[in-house]
Structures are given as C-alpha cells and as structure tokens.
Coordinates of C-alpha atoms in Angstrom, one line a residue:
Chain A
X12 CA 103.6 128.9 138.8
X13 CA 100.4 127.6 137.2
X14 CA 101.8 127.1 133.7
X15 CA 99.0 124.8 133.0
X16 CA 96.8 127.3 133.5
X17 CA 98.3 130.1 131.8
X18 CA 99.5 127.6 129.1
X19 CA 96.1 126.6 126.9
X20 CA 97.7 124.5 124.5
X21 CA 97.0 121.8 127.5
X22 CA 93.9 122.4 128.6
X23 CA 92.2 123.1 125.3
X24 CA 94.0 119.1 124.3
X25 CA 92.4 118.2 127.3
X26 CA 88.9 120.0 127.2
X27 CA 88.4 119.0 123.8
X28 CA 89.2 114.9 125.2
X29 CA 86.4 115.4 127.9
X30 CA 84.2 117.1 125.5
X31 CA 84.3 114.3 123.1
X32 CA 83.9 111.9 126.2
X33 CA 81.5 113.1 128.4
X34 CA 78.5 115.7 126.4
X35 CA 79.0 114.2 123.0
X36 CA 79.9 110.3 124.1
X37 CA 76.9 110.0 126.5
X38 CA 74.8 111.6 124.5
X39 CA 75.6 109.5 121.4
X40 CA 75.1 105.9 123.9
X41 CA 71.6 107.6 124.6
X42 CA 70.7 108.5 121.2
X43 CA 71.3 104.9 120.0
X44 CA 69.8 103.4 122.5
X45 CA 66.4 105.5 122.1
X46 CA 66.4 104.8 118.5
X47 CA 66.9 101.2 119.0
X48 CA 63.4 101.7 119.9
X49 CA 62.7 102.2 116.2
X50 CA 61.6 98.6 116.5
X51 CA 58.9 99.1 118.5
X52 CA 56.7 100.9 115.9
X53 CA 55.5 104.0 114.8
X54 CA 53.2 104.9 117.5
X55 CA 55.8 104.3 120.6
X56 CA 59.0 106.3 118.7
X57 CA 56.3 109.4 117.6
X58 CA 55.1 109.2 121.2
X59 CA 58.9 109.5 122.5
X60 CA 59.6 112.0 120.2
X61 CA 56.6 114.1 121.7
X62 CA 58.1 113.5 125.1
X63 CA 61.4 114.7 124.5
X64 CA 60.1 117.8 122.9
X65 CA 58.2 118.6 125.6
X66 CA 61.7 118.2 127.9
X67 CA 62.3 122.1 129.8
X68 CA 64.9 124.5 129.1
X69 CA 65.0 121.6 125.6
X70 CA 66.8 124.0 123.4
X71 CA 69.8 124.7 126.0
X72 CA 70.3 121.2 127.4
X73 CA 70.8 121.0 123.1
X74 CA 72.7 123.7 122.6
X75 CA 75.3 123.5 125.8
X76 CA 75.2 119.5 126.1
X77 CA 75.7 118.6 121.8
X78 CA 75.9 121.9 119.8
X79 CA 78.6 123.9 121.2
X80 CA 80.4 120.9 122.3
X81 CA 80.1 119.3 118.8
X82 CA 81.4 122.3 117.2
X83 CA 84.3 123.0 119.8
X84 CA 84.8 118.9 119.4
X85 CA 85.0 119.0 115.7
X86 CA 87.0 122.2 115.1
X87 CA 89.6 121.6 117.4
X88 CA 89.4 118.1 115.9
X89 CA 90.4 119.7 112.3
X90 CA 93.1 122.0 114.2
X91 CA 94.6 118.5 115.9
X92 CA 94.4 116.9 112.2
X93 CA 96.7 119.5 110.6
X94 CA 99.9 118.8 112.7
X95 CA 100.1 115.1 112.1
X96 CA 101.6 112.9 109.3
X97 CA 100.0 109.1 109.6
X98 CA 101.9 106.5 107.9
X99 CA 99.7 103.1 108.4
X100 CA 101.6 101.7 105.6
X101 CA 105.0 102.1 107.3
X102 CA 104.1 101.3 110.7
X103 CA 101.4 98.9 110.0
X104 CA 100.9 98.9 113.9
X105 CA 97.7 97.8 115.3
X106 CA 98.1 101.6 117.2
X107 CA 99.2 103.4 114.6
X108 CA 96.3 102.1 112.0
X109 CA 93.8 103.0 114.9
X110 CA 95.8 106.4 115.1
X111 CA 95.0 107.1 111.9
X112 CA 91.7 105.5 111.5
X113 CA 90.8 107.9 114.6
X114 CA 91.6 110.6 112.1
X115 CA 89.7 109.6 109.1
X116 CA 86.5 108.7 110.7
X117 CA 86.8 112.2 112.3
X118 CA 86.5 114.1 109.3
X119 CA 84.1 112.0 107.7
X120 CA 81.7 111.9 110.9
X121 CA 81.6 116.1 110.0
X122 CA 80.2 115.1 106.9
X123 CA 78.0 112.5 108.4
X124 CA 76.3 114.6 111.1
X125 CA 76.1 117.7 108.8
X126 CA 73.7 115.3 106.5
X127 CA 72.1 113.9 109.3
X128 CA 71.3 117.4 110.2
X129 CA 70.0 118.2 107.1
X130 CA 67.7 115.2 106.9
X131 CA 66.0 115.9 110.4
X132 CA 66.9 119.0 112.3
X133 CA 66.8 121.5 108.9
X134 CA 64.0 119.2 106.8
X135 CA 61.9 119.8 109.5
X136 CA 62.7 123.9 109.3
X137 CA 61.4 123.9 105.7
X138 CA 58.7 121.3 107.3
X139 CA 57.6 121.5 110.4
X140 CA 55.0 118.8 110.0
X141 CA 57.8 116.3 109.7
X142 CA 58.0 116.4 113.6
X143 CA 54.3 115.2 114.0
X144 CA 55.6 111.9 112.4
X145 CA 58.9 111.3 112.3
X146 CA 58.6 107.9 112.0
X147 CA 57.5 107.8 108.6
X148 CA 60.1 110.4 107.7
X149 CA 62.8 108.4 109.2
X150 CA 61.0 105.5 107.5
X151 CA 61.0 107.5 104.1
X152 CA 64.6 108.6 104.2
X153 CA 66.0 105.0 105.5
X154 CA 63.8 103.5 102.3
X155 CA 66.3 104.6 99.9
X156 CA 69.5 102.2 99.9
X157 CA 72.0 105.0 99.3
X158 CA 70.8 107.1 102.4
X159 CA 70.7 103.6 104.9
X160 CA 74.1 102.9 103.1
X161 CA 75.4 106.0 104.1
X162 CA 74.0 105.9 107.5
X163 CA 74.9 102.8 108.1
X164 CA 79.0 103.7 107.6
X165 CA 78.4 107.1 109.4
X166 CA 77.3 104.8 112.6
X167 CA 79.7 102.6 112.5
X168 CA 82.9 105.3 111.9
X169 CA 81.1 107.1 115.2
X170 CA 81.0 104.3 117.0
X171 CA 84.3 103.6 116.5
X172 CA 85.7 106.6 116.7
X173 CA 84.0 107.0 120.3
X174 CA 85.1 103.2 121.3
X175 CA 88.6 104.5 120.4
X176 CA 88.5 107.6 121.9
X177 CA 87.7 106.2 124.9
X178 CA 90.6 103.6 125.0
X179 CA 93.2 106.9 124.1
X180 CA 91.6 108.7 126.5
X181 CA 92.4 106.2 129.4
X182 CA 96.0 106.9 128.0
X183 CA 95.8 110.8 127.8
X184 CA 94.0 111.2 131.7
X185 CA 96.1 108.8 133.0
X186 CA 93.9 106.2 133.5
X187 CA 95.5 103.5 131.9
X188 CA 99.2 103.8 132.8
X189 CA 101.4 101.1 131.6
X190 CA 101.7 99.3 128.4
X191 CA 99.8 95.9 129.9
X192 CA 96.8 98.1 131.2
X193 CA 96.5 100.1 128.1
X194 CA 96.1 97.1 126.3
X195 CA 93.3 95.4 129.0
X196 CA 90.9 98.6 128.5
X197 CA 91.3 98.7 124.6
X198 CA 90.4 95.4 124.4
X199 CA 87.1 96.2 127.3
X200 CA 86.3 99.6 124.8
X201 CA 86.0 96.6 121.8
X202 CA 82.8 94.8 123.3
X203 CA 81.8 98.5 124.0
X204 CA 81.7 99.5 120.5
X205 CA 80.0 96.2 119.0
X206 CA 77.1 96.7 121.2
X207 CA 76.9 100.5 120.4
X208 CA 77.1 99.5 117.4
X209 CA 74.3 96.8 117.4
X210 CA 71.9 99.2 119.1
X211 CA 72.6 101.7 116.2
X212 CA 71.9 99.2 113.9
X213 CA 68.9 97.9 115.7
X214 CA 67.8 101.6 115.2
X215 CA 67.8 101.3 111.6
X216 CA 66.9 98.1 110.7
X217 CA 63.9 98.9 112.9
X218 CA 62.8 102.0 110.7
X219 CA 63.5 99.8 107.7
X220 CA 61.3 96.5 108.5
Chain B
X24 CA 121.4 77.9 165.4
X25 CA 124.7 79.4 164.0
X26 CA 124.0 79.2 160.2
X27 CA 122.8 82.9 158.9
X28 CA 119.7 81.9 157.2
X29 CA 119.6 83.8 154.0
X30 CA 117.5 86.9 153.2
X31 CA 114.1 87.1 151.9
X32 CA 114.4 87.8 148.5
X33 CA 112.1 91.1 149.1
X34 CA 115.0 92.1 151.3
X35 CA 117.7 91.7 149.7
X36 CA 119.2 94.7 148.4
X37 CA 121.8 93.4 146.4
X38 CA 120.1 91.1 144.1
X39 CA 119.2 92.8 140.5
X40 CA 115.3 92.5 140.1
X41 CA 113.5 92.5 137.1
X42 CA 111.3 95.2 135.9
X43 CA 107.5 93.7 136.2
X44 CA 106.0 92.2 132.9
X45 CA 103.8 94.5 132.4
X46 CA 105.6 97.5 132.0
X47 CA 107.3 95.8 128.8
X48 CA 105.1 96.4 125.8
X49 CA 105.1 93.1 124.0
X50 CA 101.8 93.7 122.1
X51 CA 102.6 91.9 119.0
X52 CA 105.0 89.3 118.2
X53 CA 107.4 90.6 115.8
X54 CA 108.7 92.9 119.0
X55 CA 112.0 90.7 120.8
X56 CA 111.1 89.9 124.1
X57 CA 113.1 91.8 126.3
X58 CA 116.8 90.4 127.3
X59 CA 115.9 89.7 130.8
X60 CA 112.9 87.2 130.3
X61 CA 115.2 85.2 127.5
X62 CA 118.1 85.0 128.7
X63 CA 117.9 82.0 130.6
X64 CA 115.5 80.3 129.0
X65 CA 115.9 80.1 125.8
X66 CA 119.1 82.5 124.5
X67 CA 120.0 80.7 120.8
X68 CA 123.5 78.9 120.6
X69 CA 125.9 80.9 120.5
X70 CA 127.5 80.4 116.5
X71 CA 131.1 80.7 116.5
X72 CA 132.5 84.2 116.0
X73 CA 134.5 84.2 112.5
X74 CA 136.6 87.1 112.5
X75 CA 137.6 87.7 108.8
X76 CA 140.6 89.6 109.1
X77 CA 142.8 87.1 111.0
X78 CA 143.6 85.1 108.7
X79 CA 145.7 87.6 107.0
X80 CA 148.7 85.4 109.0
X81 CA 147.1 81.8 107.3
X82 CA 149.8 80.8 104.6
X83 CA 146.7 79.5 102.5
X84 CA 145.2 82.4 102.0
X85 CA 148.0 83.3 100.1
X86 CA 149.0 80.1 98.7
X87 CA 145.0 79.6 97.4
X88 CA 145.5 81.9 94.6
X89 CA 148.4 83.0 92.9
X90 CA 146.4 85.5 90.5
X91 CA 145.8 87.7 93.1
X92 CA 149.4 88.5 93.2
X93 CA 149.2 89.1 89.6
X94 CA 146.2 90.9 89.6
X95 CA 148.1 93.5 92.0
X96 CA 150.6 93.4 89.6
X97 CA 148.2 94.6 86.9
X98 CA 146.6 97.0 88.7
X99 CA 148.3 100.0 87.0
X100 CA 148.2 99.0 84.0
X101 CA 144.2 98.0 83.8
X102 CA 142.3 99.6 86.5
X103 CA 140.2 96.4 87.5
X104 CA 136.7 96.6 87.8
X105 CA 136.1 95.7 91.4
X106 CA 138.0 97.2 94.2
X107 CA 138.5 94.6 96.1
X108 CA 140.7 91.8 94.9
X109 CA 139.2 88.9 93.5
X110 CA 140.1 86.3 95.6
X111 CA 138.3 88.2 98.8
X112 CA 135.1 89.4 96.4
X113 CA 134.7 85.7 95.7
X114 CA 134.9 84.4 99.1
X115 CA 132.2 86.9 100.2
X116 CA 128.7 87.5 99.2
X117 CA 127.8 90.0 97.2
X118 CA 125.6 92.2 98.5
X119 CA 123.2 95.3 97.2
X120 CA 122.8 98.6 99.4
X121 CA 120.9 101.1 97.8
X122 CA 121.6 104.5 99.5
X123 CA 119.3 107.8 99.4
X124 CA 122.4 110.6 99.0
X125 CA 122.4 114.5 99.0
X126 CA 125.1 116.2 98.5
X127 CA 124.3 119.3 100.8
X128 CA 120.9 120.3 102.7
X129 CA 119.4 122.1 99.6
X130 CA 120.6 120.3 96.6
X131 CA 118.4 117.4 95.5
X132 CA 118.6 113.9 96.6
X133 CA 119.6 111.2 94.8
X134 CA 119.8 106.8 94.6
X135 CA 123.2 105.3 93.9
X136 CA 124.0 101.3 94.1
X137 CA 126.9 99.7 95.5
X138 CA 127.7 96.4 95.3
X139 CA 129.8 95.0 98.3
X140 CA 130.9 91.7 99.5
X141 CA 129.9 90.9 102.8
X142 CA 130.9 88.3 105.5
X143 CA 129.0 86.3 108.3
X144 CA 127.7 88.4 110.5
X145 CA 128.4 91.5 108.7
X146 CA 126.2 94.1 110.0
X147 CA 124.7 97.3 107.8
X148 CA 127.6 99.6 109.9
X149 CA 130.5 97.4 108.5
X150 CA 129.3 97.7 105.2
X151 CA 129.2 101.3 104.9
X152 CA 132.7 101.1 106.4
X153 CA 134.1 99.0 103.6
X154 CA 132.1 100.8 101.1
X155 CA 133.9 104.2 102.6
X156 CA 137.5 101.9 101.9
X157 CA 136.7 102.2 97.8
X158 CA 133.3 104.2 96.8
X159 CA 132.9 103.0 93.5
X160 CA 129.0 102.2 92.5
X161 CA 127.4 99.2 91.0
X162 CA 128.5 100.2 87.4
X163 CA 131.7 100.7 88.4
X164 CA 131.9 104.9 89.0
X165 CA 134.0 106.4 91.3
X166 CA 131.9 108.7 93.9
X167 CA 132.4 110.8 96.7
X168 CA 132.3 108.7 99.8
X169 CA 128.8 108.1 102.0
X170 CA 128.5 110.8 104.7
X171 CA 127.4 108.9 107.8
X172 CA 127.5 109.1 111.5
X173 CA 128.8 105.9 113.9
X174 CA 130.8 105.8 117.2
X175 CA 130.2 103.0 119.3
X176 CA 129.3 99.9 116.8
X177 CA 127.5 98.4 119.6
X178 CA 123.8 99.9 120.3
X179 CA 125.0 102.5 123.1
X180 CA 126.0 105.7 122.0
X181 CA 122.8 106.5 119.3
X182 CA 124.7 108.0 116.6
X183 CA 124.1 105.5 113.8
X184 CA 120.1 105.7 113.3
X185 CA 118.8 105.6 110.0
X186 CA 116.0 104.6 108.0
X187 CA 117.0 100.5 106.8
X188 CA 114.5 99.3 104.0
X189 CA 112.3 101.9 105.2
X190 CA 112.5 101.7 109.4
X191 CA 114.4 103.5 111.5
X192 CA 116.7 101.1 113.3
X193 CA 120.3 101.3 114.5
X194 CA 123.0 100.9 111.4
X195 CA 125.4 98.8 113.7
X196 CA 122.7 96.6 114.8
X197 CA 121.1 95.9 111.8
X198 CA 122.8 92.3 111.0
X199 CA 123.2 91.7 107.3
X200 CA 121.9 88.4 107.3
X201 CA 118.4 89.6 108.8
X202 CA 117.5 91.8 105.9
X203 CA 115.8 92.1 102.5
X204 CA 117.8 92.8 99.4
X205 CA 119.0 95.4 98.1
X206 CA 119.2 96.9 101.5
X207 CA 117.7 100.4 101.1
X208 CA 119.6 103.2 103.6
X209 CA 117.9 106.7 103.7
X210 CA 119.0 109.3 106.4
X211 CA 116.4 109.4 109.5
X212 CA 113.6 111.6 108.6
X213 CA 111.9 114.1 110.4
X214 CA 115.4 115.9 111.5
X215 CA 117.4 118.4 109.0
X216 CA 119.6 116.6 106.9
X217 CA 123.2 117.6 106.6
X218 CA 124.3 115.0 103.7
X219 CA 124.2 111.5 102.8
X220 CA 123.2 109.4 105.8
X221 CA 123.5 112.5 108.2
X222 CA 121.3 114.5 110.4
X223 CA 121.6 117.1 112.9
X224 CA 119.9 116.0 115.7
X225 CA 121.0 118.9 118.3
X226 CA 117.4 119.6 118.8
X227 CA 117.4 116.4 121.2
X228 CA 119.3 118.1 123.6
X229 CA 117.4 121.6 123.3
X230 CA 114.3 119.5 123.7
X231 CA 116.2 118.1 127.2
X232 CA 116.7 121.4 127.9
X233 CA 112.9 122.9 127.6
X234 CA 112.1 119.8 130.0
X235 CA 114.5 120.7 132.1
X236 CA 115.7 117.0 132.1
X237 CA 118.2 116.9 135.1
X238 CA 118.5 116.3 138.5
X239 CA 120.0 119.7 140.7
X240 CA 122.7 118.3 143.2
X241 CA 122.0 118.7 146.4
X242 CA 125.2 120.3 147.0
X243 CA 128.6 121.5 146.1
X244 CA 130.1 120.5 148.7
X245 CA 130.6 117.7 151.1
X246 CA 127.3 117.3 152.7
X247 CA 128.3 114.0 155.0
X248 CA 125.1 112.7 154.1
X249 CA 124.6 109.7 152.0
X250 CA 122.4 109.7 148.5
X251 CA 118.8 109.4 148.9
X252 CA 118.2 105.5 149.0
X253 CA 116.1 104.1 145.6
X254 CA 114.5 101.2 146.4
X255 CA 115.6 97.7 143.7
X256 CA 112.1 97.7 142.6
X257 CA 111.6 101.4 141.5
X258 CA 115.3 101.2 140.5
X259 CA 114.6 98.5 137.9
X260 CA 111.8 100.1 136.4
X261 CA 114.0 103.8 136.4
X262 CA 116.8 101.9 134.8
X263 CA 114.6 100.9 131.6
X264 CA 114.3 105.1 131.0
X265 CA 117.9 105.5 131.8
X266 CA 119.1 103.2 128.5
X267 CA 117.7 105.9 126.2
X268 CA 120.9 107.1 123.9
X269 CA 118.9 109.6 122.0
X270 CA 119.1 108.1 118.7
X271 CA 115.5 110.0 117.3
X272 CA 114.1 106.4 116.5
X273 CA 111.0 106.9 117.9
X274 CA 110.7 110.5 117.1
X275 CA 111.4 109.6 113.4
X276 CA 108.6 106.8 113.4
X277 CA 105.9 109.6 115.6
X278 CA 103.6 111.0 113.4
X279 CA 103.0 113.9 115.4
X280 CA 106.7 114.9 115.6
X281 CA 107.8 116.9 112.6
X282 CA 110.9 119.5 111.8
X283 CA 108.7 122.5 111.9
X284 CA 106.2 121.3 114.7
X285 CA 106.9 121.7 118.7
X286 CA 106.4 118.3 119.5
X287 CA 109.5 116.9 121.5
X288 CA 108.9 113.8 120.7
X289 CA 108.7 110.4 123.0
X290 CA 112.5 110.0 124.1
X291 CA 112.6 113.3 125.6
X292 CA 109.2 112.7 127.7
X293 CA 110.4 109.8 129.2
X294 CA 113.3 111.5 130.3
X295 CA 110.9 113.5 132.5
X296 CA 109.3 110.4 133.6
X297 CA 113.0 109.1 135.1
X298 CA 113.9 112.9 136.3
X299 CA 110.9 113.1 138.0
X300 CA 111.3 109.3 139.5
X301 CA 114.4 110.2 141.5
X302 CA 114.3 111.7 144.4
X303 CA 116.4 114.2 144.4
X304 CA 114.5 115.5 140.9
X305 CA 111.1 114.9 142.9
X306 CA 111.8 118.4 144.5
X307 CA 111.8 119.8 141.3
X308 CA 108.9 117.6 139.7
X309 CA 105.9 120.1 139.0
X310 CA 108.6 122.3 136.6
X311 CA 109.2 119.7 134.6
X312 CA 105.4 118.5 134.3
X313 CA 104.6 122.3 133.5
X314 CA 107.1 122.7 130.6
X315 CA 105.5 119.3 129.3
X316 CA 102.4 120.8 129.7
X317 CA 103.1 124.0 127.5
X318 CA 103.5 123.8 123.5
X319 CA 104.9 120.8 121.9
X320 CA 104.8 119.0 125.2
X321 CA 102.2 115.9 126.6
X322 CA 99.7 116.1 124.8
X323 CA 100.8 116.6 121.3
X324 CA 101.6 112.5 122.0
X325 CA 99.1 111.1 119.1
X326 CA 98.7 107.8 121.1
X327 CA 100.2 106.4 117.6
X328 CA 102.8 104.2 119.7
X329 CA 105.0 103.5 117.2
X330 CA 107.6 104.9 119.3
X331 CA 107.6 102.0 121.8
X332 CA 107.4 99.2 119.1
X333 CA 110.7 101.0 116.7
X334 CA 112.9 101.7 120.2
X335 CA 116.2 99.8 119.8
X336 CA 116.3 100.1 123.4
X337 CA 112.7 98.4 124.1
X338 CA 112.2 101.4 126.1
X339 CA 108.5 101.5 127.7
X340 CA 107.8 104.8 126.3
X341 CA 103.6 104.3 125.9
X342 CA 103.9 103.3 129.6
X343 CA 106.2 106.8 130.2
X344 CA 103.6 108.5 128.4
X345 CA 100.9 107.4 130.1
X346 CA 102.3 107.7 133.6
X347 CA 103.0 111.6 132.7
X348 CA 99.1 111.5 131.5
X349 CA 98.6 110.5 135.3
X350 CA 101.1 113.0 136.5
X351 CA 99.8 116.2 134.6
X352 CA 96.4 115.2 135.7
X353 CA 96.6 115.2 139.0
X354 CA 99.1 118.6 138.7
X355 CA 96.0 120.2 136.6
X356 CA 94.0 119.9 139.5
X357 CA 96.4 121.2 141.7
X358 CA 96.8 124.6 139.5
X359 CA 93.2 124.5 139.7
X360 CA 92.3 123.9 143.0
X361 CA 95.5 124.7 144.9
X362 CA 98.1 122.4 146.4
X363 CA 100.9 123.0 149.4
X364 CA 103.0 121.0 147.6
X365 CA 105.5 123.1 145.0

C-alpha cells in the first residue's frame, strides 16, 4: 500500500533534501548574518557570543538542529556521490556543470567545516579561555593569509552549494514544475547566494580590518 | 442572422493547439526550437532533394567516362584500391568516420578508419550503409562489416542511437554536412554492448515494466460507452511524452544512470508522467508513483538535465521530472497522513 513508507530509498533522498534545507540552510543564513557583525568590534561580537552561550537547552538545540543533521546531511551526501558519473566536459550544460559542481563543493565543504571545527569548537577544548575572547582568536586565526584564503573558498563553495541546493530542491519537492519555472527560481536562488555570500564576507573582512 | 458564426477558439475541439511555451525547455541556444513555434515563421528553403541514384538511367553518366568501363574490366586482374569506381569516388566527397569496434562483449575494443564518399545530404545512417556495401578501411584492409542497429531512417522507431563525435544523437538524423571531421561513431554507452555499434537495450522495456507504464482497458468487451474525453490542451502537452521511441539518449547522457545502478533513467519516468495523465491510467496512478518511489526510481534523478537538452525528440523530460517531484509529494503525505483516494 504505502510503498513510500516501507520503501526508504525515498524518504531518506528526501530527508536528507529537507535536512540540508531547513536545520543546516537556516542555520547557515543566521550564522553569516551574526558574524557579519564581526564589523562592529570586539566588544559587541564577545558580548553576542556570551549571549548565545547563555541560550537554554544550548547543547541540544546544537546537537539536534546542526550536529546530527550535518552528519546525516554529509554522510548520505558521500553515499549520493558514489552512484554518479559527472561529465562537465561532455555535457558542458549550464545544469550539468552545477550538477557536478554540487558535488565537488560537497566534499570539500566536509573538509572545510571539519577545520572550522578544529579552529573554534575543539581549540577552545584544549582552551577554554578562547571563548572569553573570541574575537581576538577569530582575529588571530583570520591574520594569517592561508587560513582567510581558505575560509574564504570554504564560504563561498557553502554558499553555493546551499543557493544550489535550493534551486534542485524546488525541482525534487515539486515546487518548481516545468522547465520555464525551474529556470525563474534558479535564477531568484542567484541574488540569494551573492548576498549570503557578501554577509559571509562582511564577516571576515570585519575580523580582519 | 443565418450565418453560423464560428467557434471560439477555446471551443473548438478540432483545432490542434500548441503545447504552452513554457513547458519546452529552450534554456540555451544551441537547443532547435521546437517544430511548432518555426514552422511558420521562419522554416529555411526548402534545397532541392538530389537523389543520387537516379541517374543510373542518364546516358551521361555513362558517356562521361569511358575508364570506368575499363576499370571494371580490370578489376580481376588488379584488385583496385577503392571499392567504389572511380568515377562515383570522384564525384563524391570523401569523407572520414572513425568507428569504436568490438568484436564481441568481452574482447577489447578497437579504432578503424574508413574512408567513404558521401553525397548532399548524406546522413551518418547512409554512410554506414554504404560502408556495410564494401568494408575495406582507410589503408585499404578488408574487415568484417560494422555491426549496427537501424529500422526506420527517419527519427521514429529509436533504434539507431549512438554516440556521434562524442554525443549521443540519432545515426539517421545526424546529417553529414552538420558534422566535424573525421566523424567519430562509438556504441551508446551506459547499456551492454553486443558488438560494433550495438547495444542491448531490453532493459528499457523491463524498466516500463517496474513502472508499470500502461494503461488497463476498461474492458474486454463492448462497453457502449465512449472513451473518456481528453481535453486539446492536456492532450497537447500528453502528446510531447507520447513521441518518446526509447532510443536511451537521455539515459546515455544521465550521469546518475549506469549498467549496474537501479536508476531507470529519464525516458521511462516520463512515461509515468503520460500514464498517469490519462484518465483511464489515473485509476491506477498511486502504483505507478510508488514503484517510482522505490529503488532506482524519482529520486535517483541528479537534477543533471542533460536528458532534456540530448532528446532527439525535444521531449520535456526536466518538466516530467519535476511534475512527478509534485506528484510523489503530495502521495508521501498521503502514506503518511492517510488519504480515501487509492
């Protein structure tokens, strides 16, 4: 009756799309956009980060609204990734480079978090005094061309690969059902993107200057 | 007032309509615009149709060259080096096909040049039919002839696909004059080879199967009733579905569809798009949307979309695939939540 149901091949495809959409996509727009506030000096961002520490039940909204979703997100990712043989050269389609660019900034968004990780969330393990200014460890980390470099790619691959998400998305729900309307919200999840993108940016400039 | 005004075009049954713009995919330019939105605007002239094997009757064809008679003459004698008599390998161009060959499914695939002349409007098709007439190589070896598949020569019956200079396109389609040089054939990939230019693509109609892509009757006998009426609008858009000839384009040109993966690729997906469009198939819709929602079904689709931009057909098969999106959605939520409806 309820193949769907019984069937997971479909609803893990699908939980893994809403997972990457709703936890970890929101959460991304409202990380960005609080570290935009980088700007505003080191006395605002340390007082935020006080705030948000002081948030209830902090460690689950973490754990069941970004860990466990990440993880879920990125494995089934990997599982997606081995059934799957691009060729951007081939079908040098605007789609079909997207399809794979989806793809590659996947994988190396796992690498990009994982360091990101280590240079906040773990650093501050070995050193818990890097929470009472974070600023200046931001600041310290950010100094060093290579690490902004990096950070600076990792941003924009994650903001891309959420902008895109989105549009395949609309494709994958149903949103977007025909050829003309999947093209429409593709080109709306474009201005989307930039100005993630430039809030990102913002955010590190900010630690930077 | 005696004069029978005529009907609103909304109205009027008979009058072929046109699907609406937007279901065409037309997002670059190198993708034809479809027939019905050229045709009368701007359809090119019409070049006059030179059929090359009429003029066996002309007197000067014989008359231009008397060598050829004497080169017939000497064919036992010296075995020429071209096939094809001089006179006729002059008159044509030359041209270069470099075919991928394999000699069996497990023996090792191999390039070979042929060198063949070729007339106005000579399409890929009629090449390897002339080349089948004498298969001798570039460097003038005699080979075993090029194993390929053709039945229709006119884009209907999807038996000629195969990858031209590295796309998979339809052989009898494919006009000579259009294409690079050499002209590179390979056998369409992603389905098991059986030699040369041949593949077995009988998976296509196990994948129909899984989908259960067919309408039941409504009876076996006389039921007195007329077919369910399809209204022209919902017919045209039906009808773009309905040209699919199962060549494996598209699935060839998916990334997500592979030999050993489930996948069942674009063409067969949009087969359950049209099934479930009719309305004797609506009874039967939610089976079909549940077999596309098991293994290798919806949402194995990569949202690549090459399929829609390689279909010799100009099939809408992003838009197919997104309206199933819709479809299994809403039939998710009525697994989950319950439905009356079957």
């Amino acid at each position: 009756m309820s193949a769907s149901l019984h069937n997971r091949h479909f609803l893990y495809r699908r939980i893994h799309s809403l997972l990457g959409l709703v936890p970890l996509g929101i959460f991304m727009v409202f990380h960005l956009w609080q570290n935009s506030q980088a700007r505003l000096g080191a006395a605002h961002y340390n007082a935020l980060v006080a705030k948000m520490a002081e948030i209830n039940y902090l460690l689950v909204f973490e754990a069941t609204l970004v860990v466990v979703p990440l993880l879920l997100h990125a494995a089934y990712g990997l599982v997606i990734l081995g059934s799957g043989t691009a060729e951007p050269l081939r079908y040098s389609y605007r789609r079909n480079w997207l399809y794979w660019l989806q793809r590659m900034s996947g994988i190396a968004m796992i690498a990009f978090v994982a360091l990101h990780l280590g240079l906040t969330r773990i650093a501050a393990i070995i050193d818990p005094s890097i929470y009472n200014d974070m600023y200046s460890h931001m600041q310290h980390s950010l100094s060093q061309p290579v690490t902004f470099g990096v950070y600076m790619v990792g941003l924009w691959l994650s903001v891309f690969h959420l902008a895109n998400g989105l549009a395949t998305a609309a494709i994958t729900w149903g949103l977007t059902t025909n050829a003309a309307a999947q093209r429409r919200f593709g080109l709306l999840c474009i201005p989307f993107g930039l100005v993630l993108g430039a809030l990102g940016t913002q955010g590190l400039i900010g630690f930077v200057l | 007032m005696t004069e029978k005004t005529p009907p609103d075009d909304e109205l009027n049954l008979n009058k072929p309509v046109a699907p609406p713009p937007e279901l065409v995919d037309h997002l670059d330019d190198e993708q034809r615009e479809p027939e019905w939105l050229t045709e009368a605007t701007e359809r090119p002239p019409e070049t006059p149709h030179i059929d090359h094997y009429d003029d066996e009757d002309d007197p000067d064809r014989w008359q231009e060259s008397e060598d050829t008679a004497e080169l017939a003459a000497n064919e036992d004698e010296s075995a020429p080096e071209h096939p094809w008599s001089q006179a006729e390998h002059d008159a044509a161009e030359v041209v270069q096909l470099k075919i991928r060959r394999q000699d069996d499914p497990f023996s090792t695939p191999y390039w070979q040049l042929f060198d063949i002349p070729s007339h106005e409007r000579d399409n890929v098709l009629s090449l390897l039919r002339t080349l089948r007439e004498h298969p001798i190589t570039g460097s003038g070896e005699r080979v075993d002839p090029v194993a390929f598949e053709h039945q229709c020569m006119e884009e209907v019956c999807g038996s000629c696909a195969m990858l031209i200079n590295g796309r998979p396109r339809m052989a009898c389609s494919a006009l000579i004059a259009d294409l690079e040089q050499p002209i590179v054939l390979e056998p369409l990939p992603k389905f098991p080879l059986v030699r040369d230019l041949m593949v077995d693509r009988s998976r296509l109609f196990e994948h129909l199967k899984r989908v259960q892509a067919w309408i039941h009757v409504d009876g076996a006998w006389d039921i007195h009733q007329p077919g369910l009426r399809i209204a022209q609008q919902q017919w045209a858009r039906d009808y773009l579905y309905s040209r699919c000839m199962h060549c494996g384009c598209c699935m060839a040109a998916c990334p997500q569809y592979d030999e050993h993966l489930d996948f069942v690729g674009p063409a067969t997906l949009a087969q359950v798009r049209l099934m479930n469009a009719h309305p004797n198939g609506r009874a039967t819709r939610s089976t079909r949307l549940h077999a596309i929602m098991g293994d290798g079904g919806l949402s194995d689709c990569g949202n690549a979309q090459n399929c829609v931009k390689v279909c010799p057909k100009e099939i809408p098969l992003t838009t197919a695939i997104g309206e199933l999106g819709r479809a299994t959605t809403v039939q998710l939520i009525k697994d989950f939540f319950g439905s009356s409806e079957p």
